[in-house]
Structures are given as structure tokens and as C-alpha cells.
PDB file of C-alpha atoms in Angstrom:
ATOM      1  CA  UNK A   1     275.042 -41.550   7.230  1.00 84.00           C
ATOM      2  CA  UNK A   2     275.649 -42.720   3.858  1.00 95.00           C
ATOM      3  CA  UNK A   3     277.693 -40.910   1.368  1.00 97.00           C
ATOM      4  CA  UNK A   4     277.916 -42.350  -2.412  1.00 97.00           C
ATOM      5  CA  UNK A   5     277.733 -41.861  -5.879  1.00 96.00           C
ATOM      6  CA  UNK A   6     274.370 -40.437  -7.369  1.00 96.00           C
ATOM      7  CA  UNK A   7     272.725 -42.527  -9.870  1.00 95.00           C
ATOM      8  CA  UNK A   8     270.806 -41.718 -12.745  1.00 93.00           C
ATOM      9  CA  UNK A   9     267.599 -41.940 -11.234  1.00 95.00           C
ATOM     10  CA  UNK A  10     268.837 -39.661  -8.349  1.00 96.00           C
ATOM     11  CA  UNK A  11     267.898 -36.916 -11.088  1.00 93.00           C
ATOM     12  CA  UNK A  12     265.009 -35.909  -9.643  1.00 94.00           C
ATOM     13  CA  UNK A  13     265.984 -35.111  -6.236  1.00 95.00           C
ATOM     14  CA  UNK A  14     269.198 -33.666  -6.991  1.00 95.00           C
ATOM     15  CA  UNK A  15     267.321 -31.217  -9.353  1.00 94.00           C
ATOM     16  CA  UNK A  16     265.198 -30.189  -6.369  1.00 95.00           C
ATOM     17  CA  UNK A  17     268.057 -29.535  -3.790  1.00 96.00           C
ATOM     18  CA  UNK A  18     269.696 -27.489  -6.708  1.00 95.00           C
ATOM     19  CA  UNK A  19     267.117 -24.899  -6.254  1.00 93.00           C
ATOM     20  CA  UNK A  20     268.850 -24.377  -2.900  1.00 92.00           C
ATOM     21  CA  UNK A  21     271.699 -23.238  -4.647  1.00 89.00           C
ATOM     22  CA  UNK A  22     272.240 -19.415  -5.056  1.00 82.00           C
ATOM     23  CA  UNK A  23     274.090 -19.668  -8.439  1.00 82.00           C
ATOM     24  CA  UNK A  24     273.131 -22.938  -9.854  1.00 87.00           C
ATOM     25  CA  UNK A  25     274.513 -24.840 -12.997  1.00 86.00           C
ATOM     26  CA  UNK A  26     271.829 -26.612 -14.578  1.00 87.00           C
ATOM     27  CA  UNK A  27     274.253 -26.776 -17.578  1.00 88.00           C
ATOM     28  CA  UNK A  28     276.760 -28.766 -15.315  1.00 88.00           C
ATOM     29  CA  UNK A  29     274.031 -30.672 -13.952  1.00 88.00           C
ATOM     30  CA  UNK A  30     272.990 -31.886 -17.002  1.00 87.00           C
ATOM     31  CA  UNK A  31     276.286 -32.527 -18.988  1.00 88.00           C
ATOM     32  CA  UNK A  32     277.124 -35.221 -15.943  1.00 82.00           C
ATOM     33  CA  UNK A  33     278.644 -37.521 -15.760  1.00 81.00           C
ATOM     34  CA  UNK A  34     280.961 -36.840 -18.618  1.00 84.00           C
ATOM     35  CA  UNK A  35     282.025 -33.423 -16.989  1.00 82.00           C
ATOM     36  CA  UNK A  36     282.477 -34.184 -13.209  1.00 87.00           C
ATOM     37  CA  UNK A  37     281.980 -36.079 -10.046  1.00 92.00           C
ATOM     38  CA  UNK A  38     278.311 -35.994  -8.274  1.00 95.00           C
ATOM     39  CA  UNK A  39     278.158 -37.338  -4.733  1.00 97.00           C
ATOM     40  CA  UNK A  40     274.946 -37.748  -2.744  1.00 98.00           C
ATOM     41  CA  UNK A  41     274.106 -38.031   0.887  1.00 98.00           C
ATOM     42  CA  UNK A  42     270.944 -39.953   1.409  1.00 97.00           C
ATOM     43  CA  UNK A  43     268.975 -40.623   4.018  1.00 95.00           C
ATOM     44  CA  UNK A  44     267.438 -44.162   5.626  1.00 93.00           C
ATOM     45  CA  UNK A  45     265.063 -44.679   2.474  1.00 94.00           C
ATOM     46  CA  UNK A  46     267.746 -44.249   0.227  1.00 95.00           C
ATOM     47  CA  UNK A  47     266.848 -40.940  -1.252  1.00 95.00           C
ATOM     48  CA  UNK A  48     269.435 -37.804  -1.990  1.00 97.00           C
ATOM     49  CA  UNK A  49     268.647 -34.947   1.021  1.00 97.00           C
ATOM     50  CA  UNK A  50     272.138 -33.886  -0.047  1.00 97.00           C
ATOM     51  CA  UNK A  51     274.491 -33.410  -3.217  1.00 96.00           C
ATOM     52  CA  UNK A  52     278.181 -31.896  -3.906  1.00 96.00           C
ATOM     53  CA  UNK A  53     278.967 -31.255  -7.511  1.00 95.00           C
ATOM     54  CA  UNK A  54     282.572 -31.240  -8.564  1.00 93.00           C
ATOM     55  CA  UNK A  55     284.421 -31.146 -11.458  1.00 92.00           C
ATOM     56  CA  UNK A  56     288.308 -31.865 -10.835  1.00 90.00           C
ATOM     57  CA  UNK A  57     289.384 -30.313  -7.598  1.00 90.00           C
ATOM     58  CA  UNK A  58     286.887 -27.473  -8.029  1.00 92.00           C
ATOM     59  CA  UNK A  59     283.565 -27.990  -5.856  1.00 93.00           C
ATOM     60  CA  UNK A  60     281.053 -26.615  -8.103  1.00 92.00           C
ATOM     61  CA  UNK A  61     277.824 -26.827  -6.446  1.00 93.00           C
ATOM     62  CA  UNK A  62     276.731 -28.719  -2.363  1.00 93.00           C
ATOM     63  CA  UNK A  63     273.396 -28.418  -0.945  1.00 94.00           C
ATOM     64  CA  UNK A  64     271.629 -29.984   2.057  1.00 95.00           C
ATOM     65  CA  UNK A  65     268.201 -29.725   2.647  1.00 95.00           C
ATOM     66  CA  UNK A  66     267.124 -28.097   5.331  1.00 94.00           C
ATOM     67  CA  UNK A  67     265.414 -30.396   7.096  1.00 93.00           C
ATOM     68  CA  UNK A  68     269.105 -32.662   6.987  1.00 92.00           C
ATOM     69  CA  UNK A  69     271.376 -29.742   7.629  1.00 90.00           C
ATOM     70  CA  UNK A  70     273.452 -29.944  11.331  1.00 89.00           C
ATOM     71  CA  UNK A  71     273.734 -33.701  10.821  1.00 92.00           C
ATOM     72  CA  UNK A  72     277.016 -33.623   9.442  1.00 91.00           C
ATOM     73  CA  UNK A  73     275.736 -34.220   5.733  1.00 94.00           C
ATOM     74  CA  UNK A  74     278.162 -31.236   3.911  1.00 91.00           C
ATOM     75  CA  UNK A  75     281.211 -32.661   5.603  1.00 91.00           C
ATOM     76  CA  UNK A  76     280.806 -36.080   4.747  1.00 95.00           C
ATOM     77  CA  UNK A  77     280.318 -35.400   1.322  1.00 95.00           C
ATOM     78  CA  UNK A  78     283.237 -32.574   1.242  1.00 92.00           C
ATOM     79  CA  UNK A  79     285.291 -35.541   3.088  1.00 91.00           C
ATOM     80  CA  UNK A  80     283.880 -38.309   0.413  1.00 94.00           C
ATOM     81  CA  UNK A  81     285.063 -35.697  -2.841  1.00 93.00           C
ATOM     82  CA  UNK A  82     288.216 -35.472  -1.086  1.00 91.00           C
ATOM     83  CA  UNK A  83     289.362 -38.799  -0.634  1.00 90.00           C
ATOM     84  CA  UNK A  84     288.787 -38.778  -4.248  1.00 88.00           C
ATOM     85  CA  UNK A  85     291.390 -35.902  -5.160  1.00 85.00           C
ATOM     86  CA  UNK A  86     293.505 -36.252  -2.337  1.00 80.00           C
ATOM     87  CA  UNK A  87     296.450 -34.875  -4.900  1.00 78.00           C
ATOM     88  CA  UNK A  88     294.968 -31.642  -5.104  1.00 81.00           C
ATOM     89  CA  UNK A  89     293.502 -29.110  -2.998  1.00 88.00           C
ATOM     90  CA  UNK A  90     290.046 -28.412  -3.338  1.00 92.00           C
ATOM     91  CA  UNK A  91     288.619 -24.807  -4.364  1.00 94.00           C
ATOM     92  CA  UNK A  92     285.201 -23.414  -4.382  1.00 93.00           C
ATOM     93  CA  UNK A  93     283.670 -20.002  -5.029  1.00 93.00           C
ATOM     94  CA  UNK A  94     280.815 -18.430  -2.416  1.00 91.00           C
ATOM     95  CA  UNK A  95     279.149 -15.284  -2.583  1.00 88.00           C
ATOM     96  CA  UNK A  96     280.591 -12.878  -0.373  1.00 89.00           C
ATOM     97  CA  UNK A  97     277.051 -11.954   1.150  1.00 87.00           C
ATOM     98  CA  UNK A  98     276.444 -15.546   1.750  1.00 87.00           C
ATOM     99  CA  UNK A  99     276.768 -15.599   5.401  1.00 88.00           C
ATOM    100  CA  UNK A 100     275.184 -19.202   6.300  1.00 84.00           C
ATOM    101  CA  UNK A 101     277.374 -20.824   3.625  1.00 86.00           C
ATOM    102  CA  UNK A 102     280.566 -19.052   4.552  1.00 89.00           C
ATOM    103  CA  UNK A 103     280.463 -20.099   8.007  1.00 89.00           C
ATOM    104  CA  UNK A 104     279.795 -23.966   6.762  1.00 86.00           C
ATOM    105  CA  UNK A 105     282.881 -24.017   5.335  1.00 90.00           C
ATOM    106  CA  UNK A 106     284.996 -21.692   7.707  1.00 91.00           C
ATOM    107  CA  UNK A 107     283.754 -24.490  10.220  1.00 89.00           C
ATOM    108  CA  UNK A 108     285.136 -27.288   7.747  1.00 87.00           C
ATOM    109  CA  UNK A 109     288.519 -25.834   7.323  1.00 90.00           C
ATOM    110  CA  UNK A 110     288.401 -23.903   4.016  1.00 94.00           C
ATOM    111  CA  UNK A 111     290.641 -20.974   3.837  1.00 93.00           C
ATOM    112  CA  UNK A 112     290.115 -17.313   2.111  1.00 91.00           C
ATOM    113  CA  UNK A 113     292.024 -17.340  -1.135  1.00 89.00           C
ATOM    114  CA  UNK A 114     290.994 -14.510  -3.371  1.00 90.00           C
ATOM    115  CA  UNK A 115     288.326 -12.383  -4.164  1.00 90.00           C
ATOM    116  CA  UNK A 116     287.302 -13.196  -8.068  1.00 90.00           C
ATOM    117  CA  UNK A 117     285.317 -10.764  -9.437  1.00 87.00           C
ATOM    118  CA  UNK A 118     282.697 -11.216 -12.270  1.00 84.00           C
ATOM    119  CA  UNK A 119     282.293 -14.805 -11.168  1.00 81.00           C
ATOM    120  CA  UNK A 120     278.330 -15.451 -10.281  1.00 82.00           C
ATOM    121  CA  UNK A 121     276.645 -13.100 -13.493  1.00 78.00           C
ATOM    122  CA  UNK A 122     278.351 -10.031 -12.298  1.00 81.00           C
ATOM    123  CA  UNK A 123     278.907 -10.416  -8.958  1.00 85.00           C
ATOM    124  CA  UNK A 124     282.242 -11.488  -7.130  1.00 90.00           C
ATOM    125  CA  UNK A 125     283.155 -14.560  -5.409  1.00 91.00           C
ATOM    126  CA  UNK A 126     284.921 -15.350  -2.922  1.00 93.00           C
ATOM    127  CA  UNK A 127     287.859 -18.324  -3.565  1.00 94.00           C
ATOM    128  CA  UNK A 128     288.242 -20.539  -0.926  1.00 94.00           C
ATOM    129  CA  UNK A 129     290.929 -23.680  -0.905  1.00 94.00           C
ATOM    130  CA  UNK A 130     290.874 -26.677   1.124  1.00 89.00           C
ATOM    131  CA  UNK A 131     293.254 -28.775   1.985  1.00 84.00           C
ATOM    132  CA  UNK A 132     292.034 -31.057   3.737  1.00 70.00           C
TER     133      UNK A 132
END
């Protein structure tokens, strides 16, 4: 499995997979790559089935499609931002209702920070830190 660095004509796919995102930033999206990191997993042809998002330590937006998902795709990517920012710990925010995500990254080894409230358009988040 191949993790690497999305290229501009990645656009297309990685603006597909964002729809699988609950609370997507098309405004982050777009202002890469002067704002953050964006990571893709792709599969033998080549072609994002995965992304992960990040700006600094924060992990702003991952998606796997679903025909990829169980293959290992979210950690490799969470593993590939990491090695990055190996300084820091790495945070994220999930819905609190979002039951398939939450267990994703309780498997992975993220820990409950905080509840943040106001964070998706009203609703609350929940904080999670990893530290690898």
C-alpha cells in the first residue's frame, strides 16, 4: 500500500472522497498547499481511494472509500502525517454521534481529550490526541 503526497491532479479524486466527510472543508481543500499537508493512499493504478488533511499537528479531514476501508489505508496515512510531526502530538475533532469513525481511531490509539462545543456549525466535537 502506498502512502504519499497528493499532487495537483489528485484534485479530482480527493474532492470526491471529501463528500465522505461529515463536516468537510472545501475552504481548506482549496487554499492547499499553502495552508497544510495532504497525504493520499492510492491504490495499484495510482489513483487516491484515500486522503488525510492536516494542517500542523491538527488532522483536519481523512477519508477512505468504502470499497478500500479494512485494508489498513487510515493508519498508514495517520502513520505517514506522523512521521512528519513527530514533535507534536496529533489532535483531531469527531462528532460525538459518529460511531464508525470513533471506533477507527479508538482502534489506532487516539485518546479522549475534551469535549469542544460549537465546533462542526453548532454541534460539539469531540478532541482526541495522539501520540503516537
Amino acid at each position: 500500500m502506498t502512502v504519499r503526497p497528493a499532487r495537483p491532479t489528485d484534485r479530482d479524486d480527493i474532492s470526491s472522497l471529501q463528500r465522505l466527510v461529515t463536516h468537510p472543508s472545501p475552504e481548506l481543500l482549496d487554499a492547499w498547499p499553502t495552508v497544510g499537508t495532504l497525504l493520499v493512499s492510492v491504490d495499484t493504478d495510482d489513483h487516491p481511494v484515500g486522503y488525510l488533511l492536516g494542517v500542523g499537528s491538527h488532522l483536519a479531514e481523512l477519508a477512505v472509500a468504502p470499497s478500500a476501508r479494512r485494508e489498513g489505508r487510515a493508519t498508514a496515512l495517520i502513520e505517514a502525517y506522523h512521521e512528519r510531526h513527530m514533535d507534536a502530538s496529533l489532535t483531531l475533532f469527531v462528532h460525538p454521534e459518529n460511531d464508525g469513525a470513533r471506533a477507527c481511531y479508538d482502534a489506532l490509539g487516539f485518546q479522549h481529550d475534551a469535549r469542544v462545543t460549537d465546533a462542526f456549525d453548532g454541534d460539539d466535537a469531540i478532541r482526541l490526541v495522539y501520540d503516537g
